[in-house]
Amino acid sequence: TVMTARLLGPYLMFAILKRVVPLPRLVRWAWLRPVGPRDRAMEAEALRCVVRLRNWLGAERGDCLQGSLALYRVLSRAGANPRLVVGFRRGSSAVSGHAWVEVDDACVIEAPPTLHGFVAAFSFGSGGMRLRSPADVTGWQAI
């Protein structure tokens, strides 16, 4: 679809930039001002397109951040007021990270990462601004 083609550029750009640009700046760049009132049809199409991109490009290869940034971008444009969340999980030998997008306090595209042991460490909302979270107060020692 047209939206999939439009998302491919930002998706690939975020894959490169995530290695050289600090995350707060990258999230601010990803945010797009809504073009009007919330467009749920555009939201649904965006979800389908990001899933399609991730499947084509190998989501199992650690693309959660660029996929989440691309989704955050298109959902912000659709007026959905998305939140990009970054969390961590402590395994038996290492700490792993994950990024996901929430709309209306619910994770989109995937099951809530908390079901897989991820604890939200920080999140970004409207305009790419960092939001206060319990992790800001308690630190992420609880992980």
Short mmCIF file of C-alpha atoms in Angstrom, two decimals:
data_model
loop_
_atom_site.label_atom_id
_atom_site.label_comp_id
_atom_site.label_asym_id
_atom_site.label_seq_id
_atom_site.Cartn_x
_atom_site.Cartn_y
_atom_site.Cartn_z
CA THR A 1 0.00 0.00 0.00
CA VAL A 2 0.95 3.65 -0.22
CA MET A 3 1.31 3.97 3.55
CA THR A 4 3.66 0.97 3.69
CA ALA A 5 5.85 2.60 1.05
CA ARG A 6 5.83 5.89 2.99
CA LEU A 7 6.78 4.11 6.22
CA LEU A 8 9.67 2.22 4.66
CA GLY A 9 11.91 5.32 4.50
CA PRO A 10 11.48 6.34 8.15
CA TYR A 11 11.75 2.71 9.26
CA LEU A 12 15.10 2.28 7.51
CA MET A 13 16.27 5.75 8.61
CA PHE A 14 15.50 4.95 12.26
CA ALA A 15 17.41 1.65 11.92
CA ILE A 16 20.55 3.66 11.15
CA LEU A 17 19.96 6.71 13.34
CA LYS A 18 19.23 4.66 16.50
CA ARG A 19 22.95 3.86 16.58
CA VAL A 20 24.18 7.47 16.46
CA VAL A 21 21.41 9.79 17.72
CA PRO A 22 20.39 9.97 21.40
CA LEU A 23 16.97 8.40 21.92
CA PRO A 24 15.21 11.54 23.26
CA ARG A 25 16.20 13.46 20.12
CA LEU A 26 15.21 10.59 17.86
CA VAL A 27 11.77 10.39 19.47
CA ARG A 28 11.26 14.15 19.03
CA TRP A 29 12.16 13.76 15.35
CA ALA A 30 9.70 10.87 15.01
CA TRP A 31 6.71 12.83 16.34
CA LEU A 32 4.47 14.42 13.72
CA ARG A 33 1.81 16.98 14.46
CA PRO A 34 -1.71 15.54 13.94
CA VAL A 35 -3.30 16.58 10.66
CA GLY A 36 -6.77 16.87 12.19
CA PRO A 37 -9.02 15.01 14.59
CA ARG A 38 -8.15 11.44 15.52
CA ASP A 39 -8.39 9.17 12.47
CA ARG A 40 -9.04 5.60 13.60
CA ALA A 41 -9.04 4.27 10.03
CA MET A 42 -5.55 5.70 9.55
CA GLU A 43 -4.50 4.15 12.89
CA ALA A 44 -5.71 0.71 11.80
CA GLU A 45 -3.95 1.01 8.45
CA ALA A 46 -0.74 2.14 10.20
CA LEU A 47 -0.81 -0.93 12.45
CA ARG A 48 -1.25 -3.25 9.46
CA CYS A 49 1.56 -1.51 7.55
CA VAL A 50 4.08 -1.65 10.40
CA VAL A 51 3.33 -5.33 10.98
CA ARG A 52 3.80 -5.94 7.25
CA LEU A 53 7.14 -4.06 7.25
CA ARG A 54 8.41 -5.90 10.30
CA ASN A 55 7.49 -9.24 8.72
CA TRP A 56 9.18 -8.38 5.41
CA LEU A 57 12.31 -7.00 7.05
CA GLY A 58 12.74 -9.55 9.81
CA ALA A 59 11.22 -8.34 13.08
CA GLU A 60 12.97 -11.13 14.94
CA ARG A 61 16.29 -9.38 14.30
CA GLY A 62 15.91 -6.70 16.93
CA ASP A 63 13.89 -4.06 15.12
CA CYS A 64 11.61 -3.15 18.01
CA LEU A 65 13.01 0.37 18.32
CA GLN A 66 12.83 1.40 14.68
CA GLY A 67 9.45 -0.33 14.28
CA SER A 68 8.16 1.48 17.36
CA LEU A 69 9.54 4.83 16.17
CA ALA A 70 7.89 4.40 12.75
CA LEU A 71 4.60 3.43 14.40
CA TYR A 72 4.83 6.31 16.90
CA ARG A 73 5.38 8.62 13.91
CA VAL A 74 2.34 7.56 11.91
CA LEU A 75 0.06 7.26 14.95
CA SER A 76 1.00 10.76 16.08
CA ARG A 77 0.08 12.04 12.61
CA ALA A 78 -3.27 10.21 12.91
CA GLY A 79 -4.02 12.03 16.17
CA ALA A 80 -3.86 8.89 18.33
CA ASN A 81 -1.57 10.47 20.97
CA PRO A 82 0.75 7.44 21.14
CA ARG A 83 3.28 6.77 23.86
CA LEU A 84 6.64 5.17 23.02
CA VAL A 85 7.83 3.01 25.91
CA VAL A 86 11.26 1.53 26.58
CA GLY A 87 11.59 -1.24 29.11
CA PHE A 88 14.05 -3.81 30.39
CA ARG A 89 13.99 -7.40 31.55
CA ARG A 90 16.62 -9.15 33.62
CA GLY A 91 17.35 -12.66 32.43
CA SER A 92 19.52 -15.28 34.03
CA SER A 93 22.65 -13.92 32.36
CA ALA A 94 21.87 -10.46 30.98
CA VAL A 95 19.52 -7.51 30.83
CA SER A 96 17.56 -7.12 27.61
CA GLY A 97 15.65 -4.13 26.34
CA HIS A 98 12.49 -3.68 24.34
CA ALA A 99 10.52 -0.77 22.84
CA TRP A 100 6.81 -0.69 22.19
CA VAL A 101 3.97 1.74 21.49
CA GLU A 102 0.85 2.28 23.56
CA VAL A 103 -2.35 4.07 22.62
CA ASP A 104 -5.11 4.68 25.16
CA ASP A 105 -2.93 2.92 27.80
CA ALA A 106 -2.86 -0.33 25.78
CA CYS A 107 0.04 -1.86 23.89
CA VAL A 108 -0.54 -1.99 20.12
CA ILE A 109 0.66 -4.65 17.65
CA GLU A 110 1.86 -7.09 20.34
CA ALA A 111 0.86 -8.55 23.67
CA PRO A 112 1.84 -6.30 26.57
CA PRO A 113 5.62 -6.73 27.04
CA THR A 114 5.03 -6.85 30.80
CA LEU A 115 3.64 -10.36 30.22
CA HIS A 116 7.15 -11.29 29.09
CA GLY A 117 8.84 -9.73 32.11
CA PHE A 118 9.66 -6.28 30.69
CA VAL A 119 9.38 -3.37 33.10
CA ALA A 120 8.82 0.09 31.62
CA ALA A 121 11.82 2.31 32.39
CA PHE A 122 10.79 5.49 30.57
CA SER A 123 8.33 6.69 27.97
CA PHE A 124 7.70 9.53 25.55
CA GLY A 125 4.40 11.17 24.72
CA SER A 126 3.12 14.10 22.71
CA GLY A 127 5.80 16.04 20.89
CA GLY A 128 8.39 13.43 21.80
CA MET A 129 8.56 14.72 25.37
CA ARG A 130 9.72 12.32 28.07
CA LEU A 131 6.95 11.44 30.51
CA ARG A 132 7.26 10.90 34.23
CA SER A 133 6.92 7.29 35.20
CA PRO A 134 7.29 5.20 38.36
CA ALA A 135 10.77 4.21 37.15
CA ASP A 136 11.80 7.88 37.30
CA VAL A 137 11.07 7.90 41.01
CA THR A 138 12.22 4.43 42.06
CA GLY A 139 14.99 3.84 39.56
CA TRP A 140 15.03 0.60 37.67
CA GLN A 141 16.70 -1.48 40.36
CA ALA A 142 13.46 -3.45 40.59
CA ILE A 143 14.28 -5.10 37.28
#
